[in-house]
Coordinates of C-alpha atoms in Angstrom, one line a residue:
X1 CA 147.6 181.1 -104.1
X2 CA 146.8 179.8 -107.7
X3 CA 149.1 182.0 -109.7
X4 CA 151.3 185.1 -109.6
X5 CA 153.2 187.3 -112.0
X6 CA 156.0 189.0 -110.1
X7 CA 158.6 191.6 -111.1
X8 CA 161.4 193.4 -109.3
X9 CA 162.7 196.3 -111.3
X10 CA 165.9 198.3 -110.8
X11 CA 166.7 201.3 -113.0
X12 CA 164.1 200.4 -115.6
X13 CA 165.3 196.8 -116.0
X14 CA 163.8 193.7 -114.4
X15 CA 166.2 191.9 -112.0
X16 CA 163.4 189.3 -111.6
X17 CA 160.3 188.8 -113.7
X18 CA 158.5 185.5 -113.7
X19 CA 155.1 183.9 -113.8
X20 CA 154.5 181.4 -111.0
X21 CA 151.8 178.8 -110.5
X22 CA 148.5 178.3 -112.3
X23 CA 146.4 180.6 -114.4
X24 CA 143.5 178.3 -113.4
X25 CA 143.3 175.5 -111.0
X26 CA 141.2 173.3 -113.3
X27 CA 143.1 173.2 -116.5
X28 CA 146.4 174.1 -114.8
X29 CA 147.7 176.4 -117.4
X30 CA 151.0 177.9 -116.3
X31 CA 151.3 181.6 -115.6
X32 CA 153.8 183.4 -117.9
X33 CA 155.1 186.9 -118.2
X34 CA 152.9 187.4 -121.2
X35 CA 149.6 186.4 -119.5
X36 CA 147.1 189.1 -118.7
X37 CA 145.8 189.7 -115.2
X38 CA 143.1 192.1 -114.1
X39 CA 144.9 195.1 -112.5
X40 CA 141.8 196.1 -110.5
X41 CA 142.3 199.5 -108.9
X42 CA 145.7 199.9 -110.4
X43 CA 143.6 201.2 -113.2
X44 CA 143.2 204.4 -111.2
X45 CA 146.8 205.7 -111.5
X46 CA 146.6 204.7 -115.2
X47 CA 143.6 207.0 -115.6
X48 CA 145.5 209.8 -113.8
X49 CA 148.5 209.4 -116.0
X50 CA 146.4 209.9 -119.1
X51 CA 144.7 212.9 -117.5
X52 CA 148.0 214.5 -116.6
X53 CA 149.1 214.2 -120.2
X54 CA 145.9 215.9 -121.2
X55 CA 146.7 218.7 -118.7
X56 CA 150.1 219.2 -120.4
X57 CA 148.3 219.6 -123.8
X58 CA 145.7 222.0 -122.4
X59 CA 142.8 219.6 -122.9
X60 CA 142.0 219.3 -119.2
X61 CA 142.3 221.5 -116.1
X62 CA 142.6 219.8 -112.7
X63 CA 140.5 222.4 -111.0
X64 CA 137.7 222.3 -113.7
X65 CA 134.4 221.7 -112.1
X66 CA 131.8 219.1 -113.1
X67 CA 129.3 221.8 -113.8
X68 CA 128.8 222.1 -117.5
X69 CA 130.2 218.6 -118.3
X70 CA 127.1 216.7 -117.4
X71 CA 123.4 217.3 -117.9
X72 CA 121.2 217.0 -114.9
X73 CA 124.0 217.2 -112.4
X74 CA 122.8 217.5 -108.8
X75 CA 123.4 220.9 -107.3
X76 CA 125.6 219.4 -104.6
X77 CA 127.9 218.0 -107.2
X78 CA 128.4 221.1 -109.3
X79 CA 131.5 222.3 -107.4
X80 CA 133.3 219.0 -107.5
X81 CA 136.6 219.3 -109.5
X82 CA 138.5 216.8 -111.5
X83 CA 141.3 217.0 -109.0
X84 CA 139.0 216.1 -106.2
X85 CA 137.8 213.1 -108.1
X86 CA 141.4 212.0 -108.6
X87 CA 142.3 212.6 -104.9
X88 CA 139.1 211.0 -103.5
X89 CA 138.0 214.2 -101.9
X90 CA 134.8 214.7 -103.9
X91 CA 132.6 213.5 -101.0
X92 CA 131.2 210.8 -103.2
X93 CA 130.6 207.3 -101.6
X94 CA 132.9 204.4 -102.3
X95 CA 130.3 202.5 -104.4
X96 CA 126.6 202.7 -105.3
X97 CA 124.2 200.9 -103.0
X98 CA 124.4 197.4 -104.5
X99 CA 121.1 196.5 -102.7
X100 CA 119.3 199.2 -104.7
X101 CA 116.7 197.4 -106.9
X102 CA 117.7 199.6 -109.9
X103 CA 121.3 198.4 -109.4
X104 CA 120.3 194.8 -109.0
X105 CA 118.3 195.0 -112.2
X106 CA 121.5 196.0 -114.1
X107 CA 123.9 193.4 -112.8
X108 CA 122.6 190.4 -114.7
X109 CA 123.6 192.1 -118.0
X110 CA 126.1 194.4 -119.5
X111 CA 125.3 198.1 -119.4
X112 CA 126.8 201.5 -120.3
X113 CA 127.1 205.1 -119.0
X114 CA 123.5 205.9 -120.1
X115 CA 122.3 203.4 -117.5
X116 CA 124.7 203.7 -114.6
X117 CA 125.2 207.5 -114.6
X118 CA 121.6 208.4 -113.6
X119 CA 121.8 205.9 -110.7
X120 CA 125.2 207.3 -109.6
X121 CA 123.8 210.9 -109.7
X122 CA 121.2 209.9 -107.0
X123 CA 124.0 209.2 -104.5
X124 CA 124.2 211.8 -101.7
X125 CA 127.6 213.3 -100.9
X126 CA 129.1 212.1 -97.6
X127 CA 130.9 215.3 -97.1
X128 CA 131.3 218.7 -98.9
X129 CA 133.7 218.6 -101.9
X130 CA 137.3 219.1 -100.9
X131 CA 137.0 218.6 -97.1
X132 CA 137.7 214.9 -96.5
X133 CA 139.5 211.9 -98.1
X134 CA 136.9 209.2 -98.9
X135 CA 138.1 206.5 -101.3
X136 CA 135.5 206.4 -104.1
X137 CA 135.1 204.0 -107.0
X138 CA 132.0 206.1 -107.9
X139 CA 134.3 209.2 -108.3
X140 CA 136.7 207.4 -110.7
X141 CA 133.8 206.3 -112.8
X142 CA 132.7 209.9 -113.0
X143 CA 136.3 210.9 -113.7
X144 CA 136.6 208.5 -116.6
X145 CA 133.3 209.8 -118.1
X146 CA 134.5 213.4 -117.7
X147 CA 137.8 212.6 -119.5
X148 CA 135.9 211.0 -122.3
X149 CA 133.7 214.0 -122.7
X150 CA 136.7 216.4 -122.7
X151 CA 138.5 214.3 -125.3
X152 CA 135.5 213.6 -127.4
X153 CA 135.9 209.8 -127.3
X154 CA 135.6 207.0 -124.8
X155 CA 138.2 207.2 -122.0
X156 CA 139.7 203.8 -122.9
X157 CA 140.5 205.1 -126.4
X158 CA 142.3 208.1 -124.7
X159 CA 144.5 205.7 -122.7
X160 CA 145.2 203.6 -125.8
X161 CA 146.3 206.6 -127.8
X162 CA 148.1 208.6 -125.0
X163 CA 149.6 205.7 -123.0
X164 CA 149.4 202.2 -124.3
X165 CA 150.4 202.9 -127.8
X166 CA 153.4 205.3 -127.2
X167 CA 154.7 203.2 -124.3
X168 CA 154.5 199.9 -126.2
X169 CA 152.0 198.4 -123.7
X170 CA 150.7 195.9 -126.3
X171 CA 148.6 193.7 -124.0
X172 CA 146.8 196.5 -122.1
X173 CA 143.1 196.6 -122.7
X174 CA 139.8 197.4 -121.1
X175 CA 138.1 194.2 -119.8
X176 CA 135.8 192.5 -122.2
X177 CA 132.0 192.7 -121.6
X178 CA 131.5 189.0 -121.3
X179 CA 133.6 186.8 -119.0
X180 CA 136.3 185.0 -120.9
X181 CA 139.7 184.0 -119.6
X182 CA 141.2 181.9 -122.4
X183 CA 144.0 184.4 -122.9
X184 CA 144.5 185.5 -119.3
X185 CA 144.6 184.3 -115.7
X186 CA 141.2 183.2 -114.4
X187 CA 139.8 184.7 -111.2
X188 CA 139.7 182.6 -108.0
X189 CA 138.4 182.9 -104.4
X190 CA 138.6 180.7 -101.4
X191 CA 135.8 178.3 -100.9
X192 CA 134.0 177.5 -97.6
X193 CA 136.6 174.8 -96.8
X194 CA 139.5 177.1 -97.5
X195 CA 140.2 175.6 -100.9
X196 CA 140.7 177.7 -104.0
X197 CA 137.8 177.9 -106.5
X198 CA 137.8 179.2 -110.1
X199 CA 135.0 181.7 -110.2
X200 CA 135.4 182.8 -113.8
X201 CA 132.0 181.4 -114.9
X202 CA 130.2 183.1 -112.0
X203 CA 131.0 186.7 -112.5
X204 CA 127.9 188.7 -113.2
X205 CA 128.3 190.8 -116.4
X206 CA 127.1 193.9 -114.5
X207 CA 130.1 193.7 -112.1
X208 CA 132.4 193.9 -115.1
X209 CA 130.5 196.8 -116.6
X210 CA 130.8 198.7 -113.3
X211 CA 134.6 198.1 -113.1
X212 CA 135.1 198.9 -116.8
X213 CA 133.3 202.3 -116.3
X214 CA 136.6 203.6 -114.9
X215 CA 137.3 202.4 -111.3
X216 CA 139.2 199.2 -112.1
X217 CA 138.7 197.6 -115.6
X218 CA 142.1 197.3 -117.2
X219 CA 143.9 194.1 -117.9
X220 CA 147.6 193.7 -118.9
X221 CA 150.6 191.4 -118.5
X222 CA 153.7 191.7 -116.5
X223 CA 155.8 193.0 -119.4
X224 CA 153.5 196.0 -119.9
X225 CA 153.7 196.8 -116.2
X226 CA 157.4 196.9 -116.6
X227 CA 157.0 199.2 -119.6
X228 CA 154.8 201.5 -117.5
X229 CA 157.4 201.7 -114.7
X230 CA 160.1 202.7 -117.3
X231 CA 157.9 205.6 -118.4
X232 CA 157.1 206.7 -114.9
X233 CA 160.8 206.7 -114.1
X234 CA 161.7 208.3 -117.4
X235 CA 164.2 205.7 -118.6
X236 CA 165.6 205.8 -122.1
X237 CA 163.2 207.0 -124.7
X238 CA 160.6 207.7 -122.0
X239 CA 162.6 210.6 -120.5
X240 CA 160.0 213.3 -121.4
X241 CA 157.4 211.4 -119.4
X242 CA 159.2 211.7 -116.0
X243 CA 158.6 215.5 -115.7
X244 CA 154.9 215.0 -116.4
X245 CA 154.3 212.0 -114.2
X246 CA 156.3 213.4 -111.2
X247 CA 153.4 215.9 -110.7
X248 CA 151.1 213.0 -109.8
X249 CA 152.6 212.7 -106.4
X250 CA 154.0 216.2 -106.0
X251 CA 151.2 217.2 -103.7
X252 CA 148.6 215.1 -101.9
X253 CA 145.9 215.0 -99.2
X254 CA 146.1 213.2 -95.9
X255 CA 144.4 209.8 -95.8
X256 CA 143.0 208.0 -92.8
X257 CA 146.2 205.9 -92.5
X258 CA 148.4 209.0 -92.2
X259 CA 149.9 208.6 -95.7
X260 CA 149.2 211.0 -98.6
X261 CA 147.2 210.4 -101.8
X262 CA 148.2 212.4 -104.9
X263 CA 146.6 212.1 -108.3
X264 CA 145.9 208.4 -108.4
X265 CA 148.8 207.4 -106.2
X266 CA 149.3 206.8 -102.5
X267 CA 152.7 208.1 -101.3
X268 CA 154.7 209.0 -98.3
X269 CA 158.0 210.7 -97.6
X270 CA 159.9 209.7 -94.5
X271 CA 162.1 212.2 -92.6
X272 CA 165.1 212.3 -95.0
X273 CA 164.0 209.0 -96.5
X274 CA 163.1 208.0 -100.0
X275 CA 159.8 208.8 -101.7
X276 CA 157.5 205.7 -101.7
X277 CA 154.6 205.5 -104.1
X278 CA 152.1 202.7 -104.5
X279 CA 148.6 201.6 -105.4
X280 CA 146.9 198.3 -104.7
X281 CA 143.9 196.7 -106.3
X282 CA 141.5 194.0 -105.3
X283 CA 138.3 192.5 -106.9
X284 CA 136.4 189.3 -106.9
X285 CA 139.1 186.9 -108.1
X286 CA 142.2 189.2 -108.5
X287 CA 144.6 191.2 -106.4
X288 CA 147.5 193.4 -107.5
X289 CA 150.1 195.8 -106.2
X290 CA 152.4 198.3 -107.9
X291 CA 155.0 199.7 -105.5
X292 CA 157.7 202.2 -106.4
X293 CA 160.7 204.0 -104.9
X294 CA 161.6 206.6 -107.6
X295 CA 164.7 208.0 -105.9
X296 CA 166.2 204.6 -105.8
X297 CA 165.0 203.4 -109.2
X298 CA 163.2 200.5 -107.6
X299 CA 159.8 199.0 -108.2
X300 CA 157.8 195.8 -107.4
X301 CA 154.8 194.5 -109.4
X302 CA 152.7 191.7 -108.1
X303 CA 149.7 190.4 -110.1
X304 CA 147.7 187.6 -108.5
X305 CA 144.6 185.7 -109.4
X306 CA 143.1 185.3 -105.9
X307 CA 140.7 187.8 -104.6
X308 CA 141.6 187.6 -100.9
X309 CA 145.4 187.6 -101.4
X310 CA 147.1 190.5 -99.7
X311 CA 150.1 191.5 -101.9
X312 CA 151.6 194.1 -99.6
X313 CA 153.3 191.5 -97.4
X314 CA 154.7 189.7 -100.4
X315 CA 156.0 193.0 -101.8
X316 CA 157.8 193.8 -98.5
X317 CA 159.3 190.4 -98.3
X318 CA 160.8 190.3 -101.8
X319 CA 162.1 193.9 -101.4
X320 CA 164.1 192.6 -98.4
X321 CA 165.4 189.6 -100.4
X322 CA 166.5 191.8 -103.3
X323 CA 167.7 195.0 -101.8
X324 CA 168.3 194.6 -98.0
X325 CA 171.8 193.1 -97.4
X326 CA 171.2 192.8 -93.6
X327 CA 168.1 190.6 -94.3
X328 CA 170.2 188.2 -96.4

């Protein structure tokens, strides 16, 4: 594991927050709390937080259909709702076919919605809308586009205005079109011999364009993840946000693992036990996990710069160390 930014949060305050290891194995820059990491699919709950704020203001309806928002929409897509996109029940596949020649032609360069959306609209539904949970990056890219259309500006500007600015998340940004990791942790993968390799110079621009379209393109540091937790929990000046954000896991659909998925968050409620919410993210070079226990005021954030790192096990271990007296 090259580097890790780790925080344990109790009642809105970090009881542990530290950067560990290397931002890159070559230059051996040390990880700090101020260093950005790619959050990968933790971008999805960010998107749903912004959407829920738009719901409160009457700018967006969760049961609004895609029909009328996009030109040339396939007939089978017309009944898909924004709620179904958020809950992964739209029937859309996880990703486009990366072996498609049209997709391969895009990946050596940067591209925008005008180029990826027609390719996405060729994708057949794997099930009728609303009938089945199917995790879909395609769906979140469409969701981000829909949010931008309803707001009248790119979705990343919506998040900057509705979330990052008011919450004081100063490092949060959409990933840059060209690979560049001078001000953040660099991505790593395991090489053929098991050693860790910096792959920052190898990322095709098209992969970044796909993630930045909505399914996983935000970068931020540990301090801003802590700020986000404070808002989700409604601590201090963020008290009004709690009522809004609690709706994100108030209802959900059953997943293949037996847990529930609300609006951008996995969650479960044990028999008489505490509510447990989380989301994990993984890409080529980064892994991340944000795990929350709202009723107990606890949260764990783990941001790593290794693509095949599994942060769930680390999260469970540090929870035991911090909060389980019998473990100690």
